[in-house]
PDB file of C-alpha atoms in Angstrom:
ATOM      1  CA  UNK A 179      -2.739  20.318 -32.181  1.00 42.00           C
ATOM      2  CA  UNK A 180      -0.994  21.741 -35.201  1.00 37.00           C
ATOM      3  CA  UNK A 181      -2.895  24.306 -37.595  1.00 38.00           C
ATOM      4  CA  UNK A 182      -0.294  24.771 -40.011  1.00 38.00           C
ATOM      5  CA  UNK A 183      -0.144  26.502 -43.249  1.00 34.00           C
ATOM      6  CA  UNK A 184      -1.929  24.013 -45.614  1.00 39.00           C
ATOM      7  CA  UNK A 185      -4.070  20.763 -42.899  1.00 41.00           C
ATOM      8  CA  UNK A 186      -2.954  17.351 -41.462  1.00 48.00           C
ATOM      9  CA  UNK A 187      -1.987  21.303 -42.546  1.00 43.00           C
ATOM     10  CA  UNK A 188      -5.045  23.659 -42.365  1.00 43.00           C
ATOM     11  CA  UNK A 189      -6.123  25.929 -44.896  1.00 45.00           C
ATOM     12  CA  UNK A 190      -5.700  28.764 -42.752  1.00 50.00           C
ATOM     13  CA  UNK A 191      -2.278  30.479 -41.514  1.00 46.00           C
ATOM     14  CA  UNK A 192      -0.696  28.615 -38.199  1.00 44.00           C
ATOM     15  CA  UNK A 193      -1.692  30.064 -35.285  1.00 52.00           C
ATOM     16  CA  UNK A 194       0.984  29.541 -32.572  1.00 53.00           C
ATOM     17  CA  UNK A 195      -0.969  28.105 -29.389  1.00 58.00           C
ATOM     18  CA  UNK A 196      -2.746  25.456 -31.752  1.00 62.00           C
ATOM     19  CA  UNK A 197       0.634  23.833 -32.278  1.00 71.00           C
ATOM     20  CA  UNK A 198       0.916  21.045 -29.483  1.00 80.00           C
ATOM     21  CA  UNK A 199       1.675  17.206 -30.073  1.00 87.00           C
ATOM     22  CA  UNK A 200      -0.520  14.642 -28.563  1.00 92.00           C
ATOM     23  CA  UNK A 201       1.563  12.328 -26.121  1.00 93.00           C
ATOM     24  CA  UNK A 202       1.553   8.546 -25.936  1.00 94.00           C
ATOM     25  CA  UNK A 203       0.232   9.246 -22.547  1.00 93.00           C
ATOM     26  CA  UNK A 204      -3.186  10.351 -24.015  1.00 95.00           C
ATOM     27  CA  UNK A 205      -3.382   7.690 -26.501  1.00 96.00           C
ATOM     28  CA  UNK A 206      -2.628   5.052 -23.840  1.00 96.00           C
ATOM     29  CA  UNK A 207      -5.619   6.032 -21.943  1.00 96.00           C
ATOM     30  CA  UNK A 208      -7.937   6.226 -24.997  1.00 97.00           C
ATOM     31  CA  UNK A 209      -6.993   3.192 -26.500  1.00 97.00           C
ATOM     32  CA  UNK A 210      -8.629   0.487 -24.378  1.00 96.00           C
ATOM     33  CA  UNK A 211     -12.392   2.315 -25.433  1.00 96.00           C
ATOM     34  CA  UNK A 212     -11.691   2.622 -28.997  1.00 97.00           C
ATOM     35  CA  UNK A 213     -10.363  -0.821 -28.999  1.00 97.00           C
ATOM     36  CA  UNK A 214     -13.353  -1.856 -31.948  1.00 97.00           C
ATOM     37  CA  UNK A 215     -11.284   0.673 -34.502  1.00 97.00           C
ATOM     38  CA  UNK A 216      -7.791  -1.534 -33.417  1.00 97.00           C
ATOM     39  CA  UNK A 217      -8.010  -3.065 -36.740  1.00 97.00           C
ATOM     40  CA  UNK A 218     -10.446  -0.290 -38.843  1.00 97.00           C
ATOM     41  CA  UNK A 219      -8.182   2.344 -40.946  1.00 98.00           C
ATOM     42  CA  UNK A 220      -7.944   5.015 -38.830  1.00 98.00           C
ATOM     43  CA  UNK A 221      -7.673   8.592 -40.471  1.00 98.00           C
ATOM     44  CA  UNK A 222      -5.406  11.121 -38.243  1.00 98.00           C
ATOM     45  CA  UNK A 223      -5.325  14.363 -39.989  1.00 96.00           C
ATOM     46  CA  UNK A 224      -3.919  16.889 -38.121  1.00 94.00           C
ATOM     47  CA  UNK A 225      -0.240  16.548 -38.319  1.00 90.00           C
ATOM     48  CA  UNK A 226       2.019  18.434 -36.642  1.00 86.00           C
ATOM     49  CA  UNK A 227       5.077  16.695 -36.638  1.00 87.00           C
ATOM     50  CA  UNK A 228       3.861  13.116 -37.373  1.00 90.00           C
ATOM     51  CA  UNK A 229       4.497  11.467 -33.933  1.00 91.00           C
ATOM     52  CA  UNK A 230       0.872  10.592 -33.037  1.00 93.00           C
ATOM     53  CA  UNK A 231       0.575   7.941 -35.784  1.00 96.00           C
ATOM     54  CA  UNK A 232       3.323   6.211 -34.197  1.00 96.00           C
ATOM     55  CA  UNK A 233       1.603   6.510 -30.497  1.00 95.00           C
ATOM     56  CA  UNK A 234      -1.605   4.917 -31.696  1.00 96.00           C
ATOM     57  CA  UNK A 235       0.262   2.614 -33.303  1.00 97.00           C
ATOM     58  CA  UNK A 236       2.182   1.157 -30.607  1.00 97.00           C
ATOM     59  CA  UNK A 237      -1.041   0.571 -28.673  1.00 97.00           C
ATOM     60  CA  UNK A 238      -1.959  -2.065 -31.792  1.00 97.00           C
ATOM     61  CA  UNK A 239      -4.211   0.043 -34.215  1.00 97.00           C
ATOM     62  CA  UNK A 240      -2.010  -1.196 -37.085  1.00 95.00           C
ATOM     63  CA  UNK A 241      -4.273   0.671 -40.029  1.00 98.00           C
ATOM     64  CA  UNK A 242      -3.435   4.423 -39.375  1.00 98.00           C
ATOM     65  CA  UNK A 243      -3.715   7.115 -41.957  1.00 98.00           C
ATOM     66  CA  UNK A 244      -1.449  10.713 -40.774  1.00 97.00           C
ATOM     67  CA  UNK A 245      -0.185  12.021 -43.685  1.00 96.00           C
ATOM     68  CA  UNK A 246       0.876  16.334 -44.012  1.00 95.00           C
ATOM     69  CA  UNK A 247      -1.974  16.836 -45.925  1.00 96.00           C
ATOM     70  CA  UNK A 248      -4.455  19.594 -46.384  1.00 95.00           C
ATOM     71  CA  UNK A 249      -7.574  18.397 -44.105  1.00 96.00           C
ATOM     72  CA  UNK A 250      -9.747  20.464 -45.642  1.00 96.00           C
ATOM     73  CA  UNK A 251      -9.407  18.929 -49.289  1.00 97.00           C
ATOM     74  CA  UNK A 252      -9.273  15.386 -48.138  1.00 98.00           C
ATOM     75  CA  UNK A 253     -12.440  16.047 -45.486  1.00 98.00           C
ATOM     76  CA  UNK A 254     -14.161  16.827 -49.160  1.00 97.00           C
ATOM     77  CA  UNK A 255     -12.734  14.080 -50.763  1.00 98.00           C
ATOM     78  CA  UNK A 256     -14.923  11.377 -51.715  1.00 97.00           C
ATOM     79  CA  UNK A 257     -12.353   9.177 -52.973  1.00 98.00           C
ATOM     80  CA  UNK A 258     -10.272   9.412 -49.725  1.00 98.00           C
ATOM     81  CA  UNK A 259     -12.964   9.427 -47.480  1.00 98.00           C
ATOM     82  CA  UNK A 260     -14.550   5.511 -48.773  1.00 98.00           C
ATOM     83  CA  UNK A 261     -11.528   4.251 -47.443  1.00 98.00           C
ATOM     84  CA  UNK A 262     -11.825   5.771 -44.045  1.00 98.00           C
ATOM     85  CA  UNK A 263     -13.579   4.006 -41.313  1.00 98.00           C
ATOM     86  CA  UNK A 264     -13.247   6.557 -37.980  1.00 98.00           C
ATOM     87  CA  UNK A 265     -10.937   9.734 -37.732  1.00 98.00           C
ATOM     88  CA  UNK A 266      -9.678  10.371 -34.832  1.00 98.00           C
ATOM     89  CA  UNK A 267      -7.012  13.608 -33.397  1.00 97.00           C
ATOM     90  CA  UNK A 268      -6.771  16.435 -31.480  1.00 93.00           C
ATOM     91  CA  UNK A 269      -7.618  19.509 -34.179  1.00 91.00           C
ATOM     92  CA  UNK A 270      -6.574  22.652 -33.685  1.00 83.00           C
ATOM     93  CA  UNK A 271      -9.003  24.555 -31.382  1.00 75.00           C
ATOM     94  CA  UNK A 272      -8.083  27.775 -30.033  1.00 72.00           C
ATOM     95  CA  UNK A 273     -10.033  30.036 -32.538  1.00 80.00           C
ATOM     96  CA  UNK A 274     -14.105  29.321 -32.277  1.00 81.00           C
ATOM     97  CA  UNK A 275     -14.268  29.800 -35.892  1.00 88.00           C
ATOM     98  CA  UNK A 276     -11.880  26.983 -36.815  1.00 89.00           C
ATOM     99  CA  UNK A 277     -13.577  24.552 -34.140  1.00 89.00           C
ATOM    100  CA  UNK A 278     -17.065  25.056 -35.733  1.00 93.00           C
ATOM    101  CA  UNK A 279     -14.988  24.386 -39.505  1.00 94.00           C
ATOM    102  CA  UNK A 280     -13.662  21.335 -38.298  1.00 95.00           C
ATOM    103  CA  UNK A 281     -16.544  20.127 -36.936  1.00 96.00           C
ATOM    104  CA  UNK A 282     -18.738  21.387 -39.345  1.00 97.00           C
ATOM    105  CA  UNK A 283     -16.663  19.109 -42.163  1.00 97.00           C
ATOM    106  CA  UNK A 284     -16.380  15.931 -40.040  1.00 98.00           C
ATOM    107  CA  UNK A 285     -19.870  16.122 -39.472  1.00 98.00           C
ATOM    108  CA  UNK A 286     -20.320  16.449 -43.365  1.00 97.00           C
ATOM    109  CA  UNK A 287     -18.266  13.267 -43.794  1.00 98.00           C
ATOM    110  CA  UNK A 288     -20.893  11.242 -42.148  1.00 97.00           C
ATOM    111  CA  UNK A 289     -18.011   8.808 -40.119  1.00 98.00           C
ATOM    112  CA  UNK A 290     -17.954   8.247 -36.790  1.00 98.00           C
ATOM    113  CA  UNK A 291     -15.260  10.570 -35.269  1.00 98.00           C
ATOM    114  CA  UNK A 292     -13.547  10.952 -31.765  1.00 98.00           C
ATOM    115  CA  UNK A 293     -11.637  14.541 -31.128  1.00 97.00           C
ATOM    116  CA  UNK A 294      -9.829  16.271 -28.343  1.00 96.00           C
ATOM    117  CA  UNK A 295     -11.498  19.443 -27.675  1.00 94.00           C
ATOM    118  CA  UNK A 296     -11.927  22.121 -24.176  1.00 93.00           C
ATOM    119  CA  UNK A 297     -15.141  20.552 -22.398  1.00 95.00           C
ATOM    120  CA  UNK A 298     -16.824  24.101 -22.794  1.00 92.00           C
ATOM    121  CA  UNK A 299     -17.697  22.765 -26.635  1.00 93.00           C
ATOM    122  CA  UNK A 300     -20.555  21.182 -25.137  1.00 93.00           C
ATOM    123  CA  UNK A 301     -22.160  24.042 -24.853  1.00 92.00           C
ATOM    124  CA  UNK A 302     -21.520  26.486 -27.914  1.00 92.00           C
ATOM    125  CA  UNK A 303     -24.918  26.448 -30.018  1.00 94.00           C
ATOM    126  CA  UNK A 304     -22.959  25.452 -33.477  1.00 94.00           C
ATOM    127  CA  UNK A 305     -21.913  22.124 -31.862  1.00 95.00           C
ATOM    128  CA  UNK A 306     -26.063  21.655 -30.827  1.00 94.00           C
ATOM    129  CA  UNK A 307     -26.582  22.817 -34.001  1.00 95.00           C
ATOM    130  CA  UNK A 308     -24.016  20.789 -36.377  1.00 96.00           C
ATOM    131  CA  UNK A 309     -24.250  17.213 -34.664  1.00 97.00           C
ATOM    132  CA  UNK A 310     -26.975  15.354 -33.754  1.00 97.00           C
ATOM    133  CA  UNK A 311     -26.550  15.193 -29.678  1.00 96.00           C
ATOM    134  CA  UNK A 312     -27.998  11.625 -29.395  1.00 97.00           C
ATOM    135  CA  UNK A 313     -25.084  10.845 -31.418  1.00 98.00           C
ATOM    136  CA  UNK A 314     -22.681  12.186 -29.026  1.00 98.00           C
ATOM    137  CA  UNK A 315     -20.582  10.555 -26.405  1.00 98.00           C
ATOM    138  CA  UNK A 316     -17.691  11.695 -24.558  1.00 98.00           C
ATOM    139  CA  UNK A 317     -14.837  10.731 -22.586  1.00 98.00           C
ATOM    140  CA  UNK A 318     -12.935  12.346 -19.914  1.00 97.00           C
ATOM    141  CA  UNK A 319      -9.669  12.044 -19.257  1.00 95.00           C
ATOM    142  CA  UNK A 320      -8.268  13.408 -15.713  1.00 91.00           C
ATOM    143  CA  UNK A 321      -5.428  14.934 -17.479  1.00 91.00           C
ATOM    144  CA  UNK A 322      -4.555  15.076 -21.637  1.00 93.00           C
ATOM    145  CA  UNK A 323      -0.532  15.390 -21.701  1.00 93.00           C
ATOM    146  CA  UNK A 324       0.134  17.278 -24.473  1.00 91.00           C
ATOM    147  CA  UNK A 325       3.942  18.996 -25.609  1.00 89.00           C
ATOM    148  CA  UNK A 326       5.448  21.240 -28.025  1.00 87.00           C
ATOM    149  CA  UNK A 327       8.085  19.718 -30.739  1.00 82.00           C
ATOM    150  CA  UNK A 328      11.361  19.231 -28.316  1.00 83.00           C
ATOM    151  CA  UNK A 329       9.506  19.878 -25.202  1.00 88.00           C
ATOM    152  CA  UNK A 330       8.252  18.900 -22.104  1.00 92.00           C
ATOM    153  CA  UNK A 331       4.952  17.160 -21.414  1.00 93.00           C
ATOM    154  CA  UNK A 332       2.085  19.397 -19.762  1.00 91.00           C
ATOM    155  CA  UNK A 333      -1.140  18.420 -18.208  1.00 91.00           C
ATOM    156  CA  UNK A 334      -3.674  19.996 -19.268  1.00 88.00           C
ATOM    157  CA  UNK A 335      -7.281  19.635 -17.903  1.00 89.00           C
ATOM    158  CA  UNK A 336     -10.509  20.611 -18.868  1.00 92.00           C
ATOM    159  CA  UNK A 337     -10.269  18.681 -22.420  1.00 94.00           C
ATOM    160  CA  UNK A 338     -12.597  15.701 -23.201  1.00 97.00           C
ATOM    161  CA  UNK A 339     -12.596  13.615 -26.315  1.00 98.00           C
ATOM    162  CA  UNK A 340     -15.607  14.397 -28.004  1.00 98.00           C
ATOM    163  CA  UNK A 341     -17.199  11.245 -29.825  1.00 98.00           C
ATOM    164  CA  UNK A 342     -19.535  11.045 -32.597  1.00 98.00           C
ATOM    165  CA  UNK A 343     -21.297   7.657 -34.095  1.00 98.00           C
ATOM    166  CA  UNK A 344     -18.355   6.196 -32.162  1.00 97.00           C
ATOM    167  CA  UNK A 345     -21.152   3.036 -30.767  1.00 97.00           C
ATOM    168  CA  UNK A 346     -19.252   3.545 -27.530  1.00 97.00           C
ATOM    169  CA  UNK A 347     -20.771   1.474 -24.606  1.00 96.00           C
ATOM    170  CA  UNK A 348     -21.563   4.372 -22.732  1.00 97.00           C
ATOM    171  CA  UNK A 349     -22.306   8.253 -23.466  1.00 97.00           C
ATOM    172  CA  UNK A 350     -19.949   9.650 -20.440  1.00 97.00           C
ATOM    173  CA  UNK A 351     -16.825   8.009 -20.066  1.00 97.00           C
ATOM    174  CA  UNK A 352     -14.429   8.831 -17.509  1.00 96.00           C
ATOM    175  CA  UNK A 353     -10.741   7.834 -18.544  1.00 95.00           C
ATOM    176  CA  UNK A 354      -8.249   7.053 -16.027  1.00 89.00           C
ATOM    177  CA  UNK A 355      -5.099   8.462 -16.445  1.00 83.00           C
ATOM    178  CA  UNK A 356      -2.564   6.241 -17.379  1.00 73.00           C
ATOM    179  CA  UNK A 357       0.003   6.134 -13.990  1.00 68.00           C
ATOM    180  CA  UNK A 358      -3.584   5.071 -12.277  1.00 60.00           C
ATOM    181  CA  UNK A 359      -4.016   2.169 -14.856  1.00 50.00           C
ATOM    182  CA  UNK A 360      -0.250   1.190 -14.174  1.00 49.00           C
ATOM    183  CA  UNK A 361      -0.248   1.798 -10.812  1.00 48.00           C
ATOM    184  CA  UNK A 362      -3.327  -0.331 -10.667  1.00 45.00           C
ATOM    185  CA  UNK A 363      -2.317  -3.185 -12.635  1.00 41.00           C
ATOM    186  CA  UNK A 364       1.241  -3.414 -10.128  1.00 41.00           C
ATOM    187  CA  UNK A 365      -0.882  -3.504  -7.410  1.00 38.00           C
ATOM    188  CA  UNK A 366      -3.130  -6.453  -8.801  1.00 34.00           C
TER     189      UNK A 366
END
């Protein structure tokens, strides 16, 4: 997830390891339990290098928002934010103190929300702290593929897509990942 210099750009300076791009991979296998946002205006914020909009577009959520823009000044924007419905990324996350930040102002924008994050958020106080817990759901993917601009796709485990207001039909989701849904629907 990128944390570059101004968020879509952060506030903050970049910090290296937060700069990873969200494959189609990972969309794919999120998209069939967000499919009640497919025609909602989705607000992506955290940009990188603009290729995620695209991903979650292909799956047929037409009304996607991912602009480089700072996410701090539109989280605060009231303007911006009445014609959000959900937002929806992977945020930066390596540094605690930007995780609670980020969470701290989607919370503050009182729409539903679904994010990447490690699994071990779950239990950090601020997150008990910040968001109402019977509002939470989550869903796990096996794997998240994730890549840097240029390179390879990487597995990485351990990650869940934290969920907030998201009226999900369950609170614990397990995704499959997406070979397994192919590989499934071949067999069929």
């Amino acid at each position: 997830p990128p944390m570059r210099t101004i968020s879509g750009r952060m506030s903050e300076g970049s910090v290296v390891n937060d700069e990873w791009q969200t494959t189609h991979k990972t969309w794919a296998a999120l998209a069939p339990h967000i499919t009640q946002w497919r025609e909602r205006q989705i607000w992506m914020p955290f940009y990188y290098d603009g290729e995620c909009a695209g991903h979650l577009r292909g799956l047929g959520f037409s009304r996607v928002v991912h602009e480089d823009k700072d996410f701090f000044e539109r989280v605060a924007d009231p303007s911006f934010l009445a014609s959000v419905d959900v937002i929806v990324d992977n945020p930066p996350y390596t540094a605690q103190d930007m995780k609670e930040r980020v969470l701290r102002a989607l919370a503050q924008s009182g729409k539903p929300f679904c994010m990447l994050l490690p699994m071990s958020v779950l239990h950090v106080a601020f997150v008990r702290e910040i968001l109402d817990m019977d509002q939470v759901q989550v869903l796990i993917p096996r794997r998240a593929y994730v890549r840097k601009q240029g390179g390879p796709e990487l597995p990485f485990k351990y990650l869940m897509w934290l969920c907030y207001r998201a009226g999900l039909p369950r609170d614990l989701i397990f995704l499959r990942d997406i070979e397994d849904a192919v590989q499934g629907d071949e067999s069929s």
